[in-house]
XYZ file of C-alpha atoms in Angstrom:
653
model
C 91.332 59.929 -61.017
C 94.537 60.411 -59.063
C 95.462 57.874 -56.405
C 94.676 58.830 -52.831
C 97.196 57.740 -50.207
C 96.205 57.698 -46.560
C 98.556 57.007 -43.692
C 96.569 54.640 -41.498
C 99.383 53.787 -39.163
C 98.903 53.264 -35.427
C 100.344 56.282 -33.684
C 101.025 57.069 -30.079
C 99.652 60.332 -28.699
C 103.123 61.049 -27.314
C 105.116 60.615 -30.478
C 104.847 59.927 -34.184
C 106.314 56.453 -34.097
C 104.309 53.422 -34.982
C 103.574 51.154 -32.037
C 103.060 47.419 -32.012
C 100.154 46.269 -34.186
C 97.063 44.773 -32.652
C 97.877 41.071 -32.429
C 96.186 38.248 -30.615
C 97.863 35.019 -29.490
C 95.737 31.959 -28.825
C 95.641 28.773 -26.756
C 94.898 25.335 -28.178
C 91.556 24.939 -29.941
C 90.265 22.578 -27.264
C 90.866 25.098 -24.492
C 87.795 26.810 -22.983
C 86.876 30.175 -24.425
C 88.399 32.960 -22.354
C 88.811 36.668 -22.846
C 92.158 38.033 -23.957
C 93.642 41.474 -23.784
C 95.691 43.116 -26.480
C 97.560 46.349 -26.898
C 95.169 49.209 -27.459
C 95.078 50.809 -30.861
C 94.521 54.452 -31.626
C 94.200 55.370 -35.272
C 94.720 59.045 -35.996
C 92.913 60.018 -39.153
C 91.813 63.580 -39.785
C 88.333 64.355 -41.072
C 89.719 65.249 -44.483
C 91.714 62.011 -44.653
C 89.032 59.605 -43.464
C 88.078 57.239 -46.278
C 84.564 56.700 -44.862
C 81.626 55.619 -46.988
C 81.244 57.044 -50.480
C 78.727 59.795 -50.912
C 75.212 58.387 -51.120
C 76.104 55.001 -49.594
C 74.144 54.323 -46.421
C 73.531 51.608 -43.861
C 70.113 49.979 -44.038
C 70.521 47.822 -40.939
C 67.851 48.567 -38.293
C 68.806 51.200 -35.754
C 70.620 49.866 -32.736
C 72.226 46.954 -34.580
C 75.947 47.418 -34.998
C 79.001 45.159 -34.807
C 81.645 44.821 -32.164
C 84.616 47.110 -32.606
C 87.501 45.643 -34.637
C 89.521 45.134 -31.445
C 86.636 43.400 -29.683
C 86.135 41.082 -32.651
C 89.832 40.293 -32.728
C 89.867 39.417 -29.044
C 87.126 36.823 -29.481
C 88.848 34.813 -32.204
C 90.235 31.359 -31.518
C 92.869 29.634 -33.646
C 95.171 26.654 -32.938
C 98.084 26.965 -30.569
C 101.076 28.816 -31.957
C 99.090 30.937 -34.406
C 98.465 34.644 -34.055
C 95.892 36.881 -35.714
C 96.427 40.543 -36.502
C 94.038 43.167 -37.772
C 95.494 44.000 -41.170
C 92.789 46.554 -41.994
C 89.409 47.632 -40.634
C 86.865 50.402 -40.923
C 87.201 53.245 -41.693
C 89.974 52.071 -44.042
C 88.035 49.135 -45.500
C 84.316 48.454 -45.932
C 82.464 45.442 -47.349
C 85.603 43.625 -48.637
C 84.250 41.045 -51.073
C 87.470 39.962 -52.823
C 91.190 40.709 -52.969
C 94.398 39.848 -54.790
C 98.119 40.585 -54.512
C 100.395 42.280 -57.012
C 104.024 41.406 -57.739
C 105.138 43.809 -54.994
C 103.165 41.911 -52.363
C 100.546 44.642 -51.975
C 96.942 43.674 -51.321
C 94.261 44.939 -53.760
C 90.775 44.759 -52.240
C 87.299 45.373 -53.618
C 84.808 47.323 -51.529
C 81.370 46.268 -52.809
C 78.664 48.712 -51.747
C 76.300 47.547 -54.525
C 75.131 44.419 -52.717
C 72.383 43.458 -52.046
C 70.277 45.855 -54.129
C 72.760 46.085 -57.031
C 71.689 49.610 -57.814
C 73.799 51.715 -60.145
C 75.786 53.477 -57.459
C 79.107 54.005 -59.290
C 80.720 53.827 -55.861
C 82.354 50.394 -55.512
C 86.091 50.799 -54.985
C 89.399 49.093 -55.629
C 91.791 49.896 -52.784
C 95.491 49.009 -52.414
C 96.950 48.235 -48.971
C 100.652 48.072 -48.126
C 102.330 46.821 -44.960
C 105.755 48.403 -45.245
C 107.169 47.180 -41.927
C 105.839 43.603 -41.829
C 103.896 44.001 -38.609
C 100.660 42.452 -39.845
C 98.848 45.775 -40.197
C 98.703 48.022 -43.264
C 100.213 51.480 -43.040
C 99.461 52.791 -46.523
C 96.149 52.908 -48.369
C 95.628 53.903 -52.001
C 92.289 54.255 -53.763
C 92.935 52.944 -57.274
C 89.375 53.305 -58.635
C 86.125 54.431 -57.041
C 83.557 54.324 -59.855
C 82.641 50.652 -59.903
C 79.291 48.879 -60.012
C 78.694 45.354 -58.693
C 82.383 44.514 -58.277
C 82.675 40.873 -57.211
C 86.098 39.527 -58.231
C 89.616 40.827 -58.872
C 92.962 39.725 -60.303
C 96.033 41.797 -61.107
C 98.043 41.134 -64.253
C 98.885 41.890 -67.874
C 99.313 45.591 -67.254
C 96.227 46.259 -65.198
C 93.402 44.965 -63.049
C 90.684 42.461 -64.019
C 87.276 42.762 -62.382
C 84.048 40.799 -62.527
C 81.355 43.454 -62.603
C 78.150 41.938 -63.992
C 77.169 42.192 -66.763
C 80.859 42.550 -67.654
C 84.377 41.288 -67.195
C 86.408 44.496 -67.039
C 90.075 45.304 -67.524
C 91.431 48.585 -66.153
C 94.887 49.327 -67.580
C 97.730 50.635 -65.424
C 100.723 49.835 -67.580
C 102.904 52.535 -66.024
C 102.197 51.021 -62.577
C 101.504 54.374 -60.936
C 98.385 53.072 -59.126
C 96.099 55.231 -61.252
C 94.053 53.955 -64.240
C 95.585 54.735 -67.627
C 92.100 55.106 -69.055
C 88.499 53.971 -68.702
C 87.642 50.310 -68.043
C 87.733 48.028 -71.073
C 84.875 45.540 -71.444
C 86.457 42.164 -72.245
C 83.249 40.132 -71.831
C 79.615 41.097 -71.545
C 76.398 39.136 -71.152
C 76.614 38.099 -67.493
C 73.161 38.244 -65.935
C 71.997 40.949 -63.543
C 69.173 38.766 -62.260
C 71.123 36.212 -60.229
C 70.921 38.116 -56.942
C 73.560 36.661 -54.569
C 74.439 33.997 -57.173
C 76.108 36.498 -59.504
C 79.308 35.907 -61.452
C 82.286 36.204 -59.127
C 85.844 35.274 -58.404
C 88.896 35.379 -60.638
C 91.998 33.160 -60.439
C 95.012 32.818 -62.725
C 95.181 29.085 -63.448
C 98.237 26.958 -64.297
C 97.048 26.796 -67.925
C 97.466 30.572 -68.322
C 93.728 31.318 -68.422
C 91.672 33.480 -66.068
C 89.123 31.252 -64.302
C 85.862 32.421 -62.726
C 82.619 31.219 -61.125
C 78.856 31.646 -61.573
C 75.735 30.866 -59.510
C 72.418 29.222 -60.316
C 69.498 31.647 -60.102
C 69.616 33.147 -63.602
C 71.258 32.389 -66.935
C 74.152 34.305 -68.474
C 75.245 34.359 -72.108
C 78.828 35.626 -71.880
C 80.885 36.597 -74.874
C 83.240 39.140 -76.332
C 81.305 42.346 -77.053
C 79.621 42.045 -80.423
C 79.411 38.238 -80.351
C 76.044 37.137 -81.808
C 73.649 35.300 -79.495
C 73.994 32.076 -81.485
C 77.685 31.870 -80.582
C 77.331 32.668 -76.874
C 77.374 29.686 -74.466
C 74.714 29.222 -71.810
C 75.780 29.422 -68.172
C 73.676 29.540 -65.041
C 75.852 27.691 -62.552
C 79.358 26.426 -62.953
C 82.869 27.565 -63.739
C 84.399 29.266 -66.761
C 87.666 30.576 -68.152
C 88.888 33.464 -70.321
C 92.208 33.687 -72.155
C 93.768 37.137 -71.645
C 95.760 37.014 -74.888
C 93.514 35.100 -77.263
C 90.373 36.732 -75.798
C 88.384 33.503 -75.897
C 85.762 32.295 -73.419
C 84.820 28.737 -72.424
C 82.553 27.094 -69.891
C 84.693 24.710 -67.855
C 81.951 22.812 -66.027
C 78.208 23.049 -65.393
C 76.301 22.577 -62.163
C 76.364 22.939 -58.346
C 74.638 25.941 -56.745
C 76.747 28.976 -56.027
C 80.488 28.312 -56.193
C 82.384 30.958 -54.251
C 85.967 29.760 -53.844
C 88.588 28.153 -56.103
C 92.212 27.068 -55.749
C 94.761 24.596 -57.107
C 96.802 21.948 -55.331
C 100.480 21.086 -55.778
C 99.639 19.025 -58.876
C 97.440 21.645 -60.513
C 94.155 19.956 -59.646
C 91.377 22.500 -59.068
C 88.950 22.440 -56.137
C 86.116 24.843 -55.411
C 83.761 25.605 -52.547
C 79.986 25.728 -52.968
C 76.759 26.216 -51.066
C 73.847 24.020 -49.927
C 74.379 20.710 -51.781
C 77.965 19.992 -50.841
C 80.741 22.357 -49.884
C 83.822 21.024 -51.732
C 84.165 19.800 -55.313
C 86.985 18.524 -57.506
C 86.859 20.493 -60.746
C 87.201 18.293 -63.835
C 87.035 20.199 -67.137
C 83.885 19.174 -68.990
C 82.125 17.883 -65.868
C 78.411 18.241 -65.273
C 77.707 18.410 -61.564
C 74.658 17.865 -59.389
C 72.511 20.989 -59.169
C 70.583 22.510 -56.286
C 67.491 22.533 -58.528
C 66.556 22.407 -62.188
C 67.955 20.209 -64.925
C 71.274 20.056 -66.683
C 71.311 21.775 -70.068
C 71.694 18.393 -71.746
C 68.610 16.235 -71.018
C 70.672 13.170 -71.930
C 73.319 13.709 -69.253
C 71.221 11.244 -67.201
C 73.453 11.349 -64.099
C 75.529 14.151 -62.610
C 78.770 14.140 -60.636
C 78.754 14.689 -56.879
C 80.825 16.721 -54.422
C 84.121 15.142 -53.387
C 83.587 15.889 -49.672
C 82.462 12.895 -47.618
C 80.596 15.050 -45.066
C 78.319 18.062 -44.679
C 78.746 21.090 -42.456
C 75.131 21.053 -41.318
C 72.651 18.638 -39.805
C 68.906 18.185 -40.062
C 66.542 17.066 -42.775
C 66.766 20.332 -44.696
C 69.607 22.774 -45.321
C 67.395 25.657 -44.153
C 67.541 24.208 -40.642
C 71.279 24.862 -40.634
C 71.067 28.651 -40.564
C 71.205 28.693 -36.775
C 74.974 28.329 -36.894
C 76.080 27.513 -33.381
C 73.420 24.813 -32.922
C 75.414 22.581 -35.229
C 78.879 23.397 -33.975
C 80.352 19.939 -34.535
C 79.533 20.026 -38.248
C 80.605 23.624 -38.819
C 77.467 25.654 -38.480
C 75.667 25.913 -41.789
C 75.225 25.231 -45.475
C 76.732 28.403 -46.931
C 80.427 28.689 -47.780
C 82.709 31.300 -49.248
C 86.365 31.387 -50.149
C 88.709 28.566 -50.963
C 92.423 28.223 -50.260
C 94.789 25.265 -50.492
C 97.689 26.247 -48.273
C 100.957 25.915 -50.219
C 103.246 28.320 -48.376
C 105.958 27.931 -45.751
C 104.954 29.946 -42.684
C 102.350 27.535 -41.306
C 103.399 24.083 -39.990
C 103.853 21.424 -42.660
C 100.826 19.411 -41.511
C 98.604 22.202 -42.895
C 100.220 22.171 -46.336
C 97.826 20.925 -48.991
C 94.705 21.299 -46.829
C 91.677 23.146 -48.179
C 90.337 26.064 -46.118
C 86.916 27.695 -46.563
C 84.649 30.011 -44.621
C 81.404 28.706 -43.122
C 79.167 31.771 -43.130
C 76.453 30.682 -40.710
C 78.984 29.124 -38.376
C 81.094 32.319 -38.287
C 84.272 30.344 -38.760
C 86.918 28.980 -41.114
C 86.840 25.235 -41.760
C 89.540 22.859 -42.980
C 89.270 19.736 -45.136
C 91.990 17.211 -45.932
C 92.277 16.146 -49.587
C 93.096 12.503 -50.346
C 93.447 10.706 -53.673
C 90.510 8.373 -54.314
C 89.913 6.449 -57.550
C 90.268 8.871 -60.474
C 89.840 11.898 -58.238
C 89.855 12.928 -54.617
C 87.891 12.747 -51.392
C 87.778 15.556 -48.837
C 87.847 14.500 -45.172
C 86.659 16.805 -42.420
C 89.519 18.572 -40.671
C 87.300 20.556 -38.314
C 87.273 24.225 -37.388
C 90.509 26.157 -37.863
C 89.318 29.626 -36.846
C 86.261 30.340 -34.720
C 85.273 34.018 -34.672
C 82.796 33.714 -31.784
C 81.089 36.723 -33.373
C 77.700 36.609 -35.124
C 78.760 39.484 -37.377
C 81.775 37.637 -38.802
C 81.195 36.863 -42.484
C 84.397 35.406 -43.906
C 84.531 35.806 -47.694
C 87.966 35.444 -49.318
C 91.052 33.531 -48.073
C 94.557 33.705 -49.583
C 98.156 33.361 -48.430
C 100.639 36.107 -49.183
C 104.361 36.437 -49.930
C 105.457 35.818 -46.343
C 103.227 32.743 -46.000
C 100.724 34.484 -43.758
C 97.044 33.994 -44.576
C 94.614 36.845 -45.127
C 90.848 36.505 -44.664
C 88.249 39.181 -45.344
C 85.310 39.730 -43.028
C 82.259 41.258 -44.747
C 81.014 41.965 -41.221
C 77.228 42.011 -41.274
C 74.516 40.552 -39.090
C 72.154 39.085 -41.692
C 72.551 35.572 -42.971
C 74.032 35.122 -46.402
C 71.028 36.430 -48.351
C 71.355 39.664 -46.358
C 67.607 40.303 -46.256
C 67.599 42.217 -42.965
C 69.406 45.281 -44.244
C 73.042 46.003 -45.045
C 75.557 47.407 -42.575
C 78.067 49.022 -44.925
C 80.063 50.972 -42.339
C 82.254 48.041 -41.309
C 84.633 45.531 -42.821
C 87.839 43.825 -41.741
C 90.831 41.982 -43.163
C 92.674 39.699 -40.746
C 96.090 38.140 -41.126
C 97.002 34.771 -39.593
C 100.614 33.717 -39.113
C 102.341 30.981 -37.171
C 104.857 32.219 -34.625
C 106.386 35.651 -35.050
C 105.378 37.684 -38.069
C 107.817 36.993 -40.946
C 110.030 39.889 -42.006
C 110.369 40.539 -45.733
C 112.359 43.374 -47.273
C 110.628 45.480 -49.945
C 110.606 43.713 -53.319
C 109.204 43.937 -56.826
C 109.228 40.730 -58.858
C 108.563 42.748 -62.005
C 112.144 44.045 -61.791
C 113.671 40.553 -61.593
C 115.367 39.095 -64.685
C 113.807 36.148 -66.491
C 116.190 33.643 -64.935
C 115.311 34.772 -61.430
C 111.604 34.403 -62.191
C 112.284 30.915 -63.537
C 114.156 30.022 -60.353
C 111.183 31.212 -58.320
C 109.325 28.159 -59.589
C 111.282 26.170 -57.017
C 110.114 28.362 -54.130
C 108.416 26.660 -51.180
C 105.754 29.377 -51.229
C 103.462 28.876 -54.214
C 102.710 32.612 -54.130
C 106.056 33.298 -55.818
C 105.470 30.505 -58.319
C 102.160 31.921 -59.538
C 103.347 35.517 -59.662
C 106.503 34.545 -61.555
C 104.625 32.349 -64.042
C 102.249 35.199 -64.830
C 105.106 37.662 -65.279
C 106.886 35.272 -67.640
C 103.659 34.867 -69.610
C 103.354 38.650 -69.904
C 106.971 39.037 -70.997
C 106.651 36.300 -73.602
C 103.811 38.300 -75.129
C 106.080 41.324 -75.630
C 109.437 39.688 -76.282
C 111.294 36.410 -76.109
C 112.307 34.864 -72.791
C 116.038 34.843 -72.033
C 117.776 31.614 -73.172
C 119.166 30.989 -69.680
C 115.658 31.024 -68.230
C 114.389 28.663 -70.922
C 117.271 26.265 -70.264
C 116.511 26.328 -66.553
C 112.832 25.560 -67.148
C 113.595 22.688 -69.515
C 116.158 21.209 -67.125
C 113.670 21.452 -64.259
C 110.979 19.697 -66.276
C 113.348 16.951 -67.335
C 115.223 16.115 -64.161
C 114.016 17.807 -60.974
C 113.514 15.127 -58.284
C 110.181 16.587 -57.098
C 107.165 16.110 -59.369
C 105.407 19.369 -58.375
C 108.546 21.246 -59.491
C 108.486 19.462 -62.841
C 104.829 20.423 -63.209
C 105.595 24.052 -62.430
C 108.196 24.080 -65.199
C 105.719 22.404 -67.552
C 103.037 25.038 -66.931
C 105.545 27.890 -67.296
C 106.813 26.558 -70.616
C 103.216 26.159 -71.742
C 102.093 29.712 -70.961
C 105.143 31.218 -72.691
C 104.465 29.039 -75.752
C 107.695 27.047 -75.524
C 106.191 23.543 -75.627
C 105.772 21.700 -78.899
C 103.360 18.893 -79.636
C 106.330 16.520 -79.656
C 107.348 17.733 -76.187
C 103.909 16.908 -74.830
C 103.707 13.588 -76.667
C 106.976 12.506 -75.069
C 105.429 13.103 -71.635
C 102.826 10.430 -72.365
C 105.676 7.991 -71.611
C 106.538 9.658 -68.283
C 106.490 7.272 -65.289
C 104.532 9.742 -63.125
C 100.755 9.916 -63.508
C 100.531 13.661 -62.901
C 102.885 14.464 -65.777
C 100.942 12.156 -68.082
C 97.655 13.683 -66.899
C 98.817 17.193 -67.724
C 100.348 16.179 -71.049
C 96.886 15.059 -72.163
C 95.195 18.180 -70.834
C 97.606 20.485 -72.631
C 97.535 18.487 -75.867
C 93.769 18.937 -75.931
C 93.680 22.465 -74.519
C 93.438 24.242 -77.890
C 90.925 21.758 -79.336
C 93.156 21.112 -82.336
C 94.575 17.648 -81.716
C 96.387 16.363 -84.788
C 95.566 12.980 -86.293
C 98.947 11.607 -85.186
C 98.409 12.799 -81.632
C 94.901 11.355 -81.549
C 96.221 7.995 -82.733
C 98.806 8.046 -79.937
C 96.203 8.994 -77.318
C 93.896 6.251 -78.512
C 96.621 3.626 -78.234
C 97.873 4.776 -74.834
C 94.412 5.153 -73.283
C 93.790 1.432 -73.716
C 96.982 0.616 -71.795
C 96.820 3.333 -69.133
C 96.913 1.969 -65.572
C 96.247 5.233 -63.702
C 92.605 6.216 -63.323
C 93.692 9.848 -62.855
C 95.273 9.768 -66.306
C 92.229 8.038 -67.760
C 90.192 10.917 -66.355
C 92.253 13.310 -68.485
C 91.581 11.116 -71.526
C 87.861 11.141 -70.756
C 87.824 14.932 -70.449
C 89.740 15.206 -73.730
C 86.854 13.496 -75.560
C 84.836 16.720 -75.390
C 87.612 18.687 -77.101
C 87.408 16.495 -80.228
C 84.966 16.840 -83.133
C 82.076 14.452 -82.479
C 82.950 12.279 -85.470
C 86.470 11.681 -84.104
C 85.624 10.501 -80.590
C 84.769 6.853 -81.087
C 88.321 5.544 -81.254
C 89.463 7.128 -78.003
C 86.161 6.152 -76.393
C 86.704 2.517 -77.408
C 90.009 2.580 -75.530
C 88.383 3.913 -72.364
C 85.236 1.791 -72.152
C 87.258 -1.402 -71.947
C 88.539 -0.639 -68.420
C 86.160 -2.743 -66.335
C 87.765 -1.549 -63.090
C 86.255 1.887 -63.687
C 82.722 0.631 -63.175
C 82.384 2.083 -59.669
C 84.683 5.082 -60.187
C 83.353 8.402 -58.896
C 84.037 10.238 -62.171
C 84.986 8.075 -65.134
C 81.698 6.455 -66.233
C 79.969 9.821 -66.435
C 82.904 11.765 -67.869
C 83.195 9.202 -70.664
C 79.439 9.455 -71.175
C 79.461 13.235 -71.462
C 82.064 12.840 -74.182
C 80.390 10.162 -76.278
C 76.725 11.160 -75.972
C 76.881 13.704 -78.848
C 78.536 11.076 -81.039
C 75.774 8.573 -80.374
C 73.167 11.256 -81.035
C 74.728 12.022 -84.408
C 75.747 8.463 -85.322
C 73.549 5.787 -83.680
C 75.588 3.043 -85.344
C 78.647 4.159 -83.383
C 76.629 3.729 -80.192
C 75.891 0.122 -81.047
C 79.585 -0.573 -81.600
C 80.457 1.075 -78.290
C 77.720 -0.874 -76.518
C 79.207 -4.161 -77.687
C 82.700 -3.239 -76.492
C 81.768 -1.529 -73.208
C 82.752 -3.215 -69.935
C 81.433 -0.479 -67.640
C 77.842 -1.314 -66.567
C 76.677 2.251 -65.938
C 77.993 3.338 -69.288
C 76.335 0.420 -71.056
C 73.023 1.441 -69.518
C 73.392 5.046 -70.684
C 74.386 4.017 -74.209
C 71.347 1.756 -74.463
C 69.048 4.476 -73.146
C 70.374 6.970 -75.687
C 70.044 4.581 -78.603
C 66.474 3.857 -77.559
C 65.622 7.559 -77.303
C 63.192 9.067 -79.756
C 64.678 9.418 -83.223
C 67.595 7.083 -82.595
C 65.924 3.699 -83.102
C 67.398 1.683 -85.927
C 65.172 1.382 -88.956
C 64.725 -1.989 -90.710
């Protein structure tokens, strides 16, 4: 279909000039709630232009129940002193915004999901592009890219098109000429995601530092994802956890099992992943190969024995049961409820520096956005409560996705419905909002298109204070490397940055860029095992094991260095690497890890080592006995003994 552009600018009845956008300034968070006034907004949209609801899509909310107007909702919001909130988009220009992403021009691509909660075949979910041409915090151009979707739940732009989670599929819609109109029908990259998971369906897409597309999955039903045509015997099982897909190699992997319904994911300055979740803990440190606590049911491996916990040291609800937390405001101090959506680690430059590196997530029952502070702890991290950042003071506010954009402002979608997160009281599909939060005056950016920048300029963007430019530029370099070689000047810049930049996060950015464009050799990564910084060593191990084809020389080096490694964060990378090795090649590296007695009370290491060596013990009980004799980690010794004593593994005379 052809793109549809709609001028949704704010116009004065007296002239055709755009007036000030609807913006709200706020007092300190500890100030009493008061009512604010803002400039009125009149949106002139003719009947033929009005986007409205697609044909056949209806509200099922009981009569008489409807939300506040967008302006009224905006006026109720409270944020810390110095911040301002603007209404970037609202009905009738946006409905049911479940996810969004940005392209290299800074435009916002949003999904309108009308399928939920029934998930009928409506063929009416839409992908809509919004542009703010004058940097006033409100869109003034709207383009419908695609309007024939079913169950759209996640979106990322890249590699010549748009990627969408649309159970049972992962779709790719090509737009290689960048004219905002599909070049052809959607391509099914993966199938096999369940349709039975209700609100725990597959969702969320993020380009990760490793060059893969990462996603999430909930607990209620099992999926068997794979490339179309993959036989059932070669499809992994997944019913809650996180996964990844390589856009070039077209391979799929489960990253970690467990939790309940993860619905947010982001990366910190050192490439560590964190995700939000519901009911049994709201914030988790993602370790590849981890097996996490589950809301119910058992881990796929009955010999996992123990499962990893959330990294947050607090809950956002009180009471003896999470169901008691659905009242929201009754538990204001904790946040308001057990259900969370969205996840953003702020790494831009518009907000004050004390917010940089904090994790933000929406608390659905509390109608607010929460903040946690991430601190290093043992081999991983602990999340401390940072309190409420944004309080909507509106029972209809349902924050879903949070991301910062090219000017450092933060965008948050509001699903805008009255029912609690299971939405069992009917769906109000006529509303939806996207808010933008900036500190001080709205930043002013000239029009730009990173896709037109030369390779060297993209490489230099890796030094930008706003991580948005870093991620966009890394993806563009990865795409270009697929079609042609990267300019020598850009490669020299990346190598020099990796070797000598004084800031470790900048060295890591260069490392990831060189990795995704296939300009790192095994020798390059081996040399980083000697690096004085733990984060560089950590990532050297992760990338050496990323393709599951570690050479014998590399394995010998890893085995030797693991025994000497002083950083528990680096030992965590070694422990995760165990699962990438053939089972008959794990014992040596395991021997080097189980001798670290200080890891006995670590939050991750005993179990991550166990997940790696359990298959080896199952296949070779004699190796378990050798490991038991050498092990200095009590919890691990217990698990080894239990596995050896399991049925079929007892030694025969």
